[in-house]
PDB file of C-alpha atoms in Angstrom:
ATOM      1  CA  UNK E   1     -56.594   4.552  93.001  1.00 48.00           C
ATOM      2  CA  UNK E   2     -54.669   1.388  93.937  1.00 59.00           C
ATOM      3  CA  UNK E   3     -56.385  -1.330  95.933  1.00 61.00           C
ATOM      4  CA  UNK E   4     -55.823  -1.338  99.676  1.00 69.00           C
ATOM      5  CA  UNK E   5     -53.174  -3.785 100.789  1.00 73.00           C
ATOM      6  CA  UNK E   6     -54.396  -6.691 102.885  1.00 82.00           C
ATOM      7  CA  UNK E   7     -52.331  -8.511 105.457  1.00 89.00           C
ATOM      8  CA  UNK E   8     -53.318 -11.745 107.172  1.00 91.00           C
ATOM      9  CA  UNK E   9     -51.078 -12.868 110.004  1.00 94.00           C
ATOM     10  CA  UNK E  10     -50.794 -16.293 111.554  1.00 94.00           C
ATOM     11  CA  UNK E  11     -50.996 -16.448 115.331  1.00 96.00           C
ATOM     12  CA  UNK E  12     -47.223 -16.970 115.606  1.00 96.00           C
ATOM     13  CA  UNK E  13     -46.505 -13.997 113.316  1.00 96.00           C
ATOM     14  CA  UNK E  14     -48.846 -11.815 115.353  1.00 96.00           C
ATOM     15  CA  UNK E  15     -47.161 -12.824 118.616  1.00 96.00           C
ATOM     16  CA  UNK E  16     -43.715 -12.151 117.156  1.00 95.00           C
ATOM     17  CA  UNK E  17     -44.737  -8.678 115.957  1.00 96.00           C
ATOM     18  CA  UNK E  18     -46.342  -7.899 119.311  1.00 96.00           C
ATOM     19  CA  UNK E  19     -43.078  -8.893 121.015  1.00 97.00           C
ATOM     20  CA  UNK E  20     -41.196  -6.568 118.641  1.00 96.00           C
ATOM     21  CA  UNK E  21     -43.363  -3.620 119.732  1.00 95.00           C
ATOM     22  CA  UNK E  22     -41.960  -4.041 123.247  1.00 95.00           C
ATOM     23  CA  UNK E  23     -38.436  -5.358 122.703  1.00 94.00           C
ATOM     24  CA  UNK E  24     -37.379  -5.371 119.034  1.00 93.00           C
ATOM     25  CA  UNK E  25     -34.183  -7.100 117.866  1.00 92.00           C
ATOM     26  CA  UNK E  26     -33.296  -3.830 116.088  1.00 93.00           C
ATOM     27  CA  UNK E  27     -34.760  -0.408 116.963  1.00 89.00           C
ATOM     28  CA  UNK E  28     -36.348   0.304 113.566  1.00 90.00           C
ATOM     29  CA  UNK E  29     -38.361  -2.921 113.772  1.00 95.00           C
ATOM     30  CA  UNK E  30     -40.633  -1.442 116.454  1.00 96.00           C
ATOM     31  CA  UNK E  31     -42.180   0.979 113.936  1.00 95.00           C
ATOM     32  CA  UNK E  32     -42.438  -1.722 111.300  1.00 96.00           C
ATOM     33  CA  UNK E  33     -44.147  -4.105 113.724  1.00 97.00           C
ATOM     34  CA  UNK E  34     -46.714  -1.462 114.726  1.00 96.00           C
ATOM     35  CA  UNK E  35     -47.459  -0.706 111.084  1.00 96.00           C
ATOM     36  CA  UNK E  36     -47.936  -4.356 110.168  1.00 96.00           C
ATOM     37  CA  UNK E  37     -50.182  -4.991 113.163  1.00 96.00           C
ATOM     38  CA  UNK E  38     -52.314  -1.966 112.309  1.00 96.00           C
ATOM     39  CA  UNK E  39     -52.725  -3.067 108.697  1.00 96.00           C
ATOM     40  CA  UNK E  40     -53.561  -6.621 109.799  1.00 95.00           C
ATOM     41  CA  UNK E  41     -56.257  -5.187 112.074  1.00 94.00           C
ATOM     42  CA  UNK E  42     -57.930  -3.526 109.092  1.00 93.00           C
ATOM     43  CA  UNK E  43     -56.314  -0.103 108.788  1.00 93.00           C
ATOM     44  CA  UNK E  44     -55.193   1.149 105.391  1.00 92.00           C
ATOM     45  CA  UNK E  45     -51.464   1.608 104.785  1.00 92.00           C
ATOM     46  CA  UNK E  46     -51.816   5.401 104.780  1.00 92.00           C
ATOM     47  CA  UNK E  47     -53.667   5.296 108.124  1.00 94.00           C
ATOM     48  CA  UNK E  48     -51.004   3.076 109.651  1.00 94.00           C
ATOM     49  CA  UNK E  49     -48.307   5.416 108.300  1.00 94.00           C
ATOM     50  CA  UNK E  50     -49.924   8.379 110.083  1.00 94.00           C
ATOM     51  CA  UNK E  51     -50.172   6.601 113.436  1.00 93.00           C
ATOM     52  CA  UNK E  52     -47.999   8.254 116.091  1.00 94.00           C
ATOM     53  CA  UNK E  53     -46.223   4.957 116.841  1.00 93.00           C
ATOM     54  CA  UNK E  54     -45.272   4.457 113.181  1.00 94.00           C
ATOM     55  CA  UNK E  55     -44.870   7.949 111.686  1.00 92.00           C
ATOM     56  CA  UNK E  56     -43.675   6.811 108.257  1.00 93.00           C
ATOM     57  CA  UNK E  57     -44.429   7.431 104.621  1.00 93.00           C
ATOM     58  CA  UNK E  58     -47.347   5.400 103.214  1.00 92.00           C
ATOM     59  CA  UNK E  59     -45.096   4.060 100.456  1.00 94.00           C
ATOM     60  CA  UNK E  60     -42.683   2.778 103.099  1.00 94.00           C
ATOM     61  CA  UNK E  61     -45.517   1.033 104.928  1.00 94.00           C
ATOM     62  CA  UNK E  62     -46.702  -0.496 101.647  1.00 93.00           C
ATOM     63  CA  UNK E  63     -43.194  -1.779 100.990  1.00 94.00           C
ATOM     64  CA  UNK E  64     -43.070  -3.321 104.496  1.00 94.00           C
ATOM     65  CA  UNK E  65     -46.366  -5.093 103.795  1.00 93.00           C
ATOM     66  CA  UNK E  66     -45.129  -6.484 100.476  1.00 93.00           C
ATOM     67  CA  UNK E  67     -41.854  -7.688 101.948  1.00 92.00           C
ATOM     68  CA  UNK E  68     -43.503  -9.286 104.972  1.00 89.00           C
TER      69      UNK E  68
END
């Protein structure tokens, strides 16, 4: 089983993602922001993927984490 992905956000990154959850520059970024914030708060990628605000594949969430 692969290791859980960790994500540590700076305060400015966290504020930017929180802003995206309310008013994203592009609509798809709202889901991505929620997923990244959930993972940064300690959730696993698969748990973040199942969240009703994200509703994405766990592989997609893992890719978002890697790219961020």
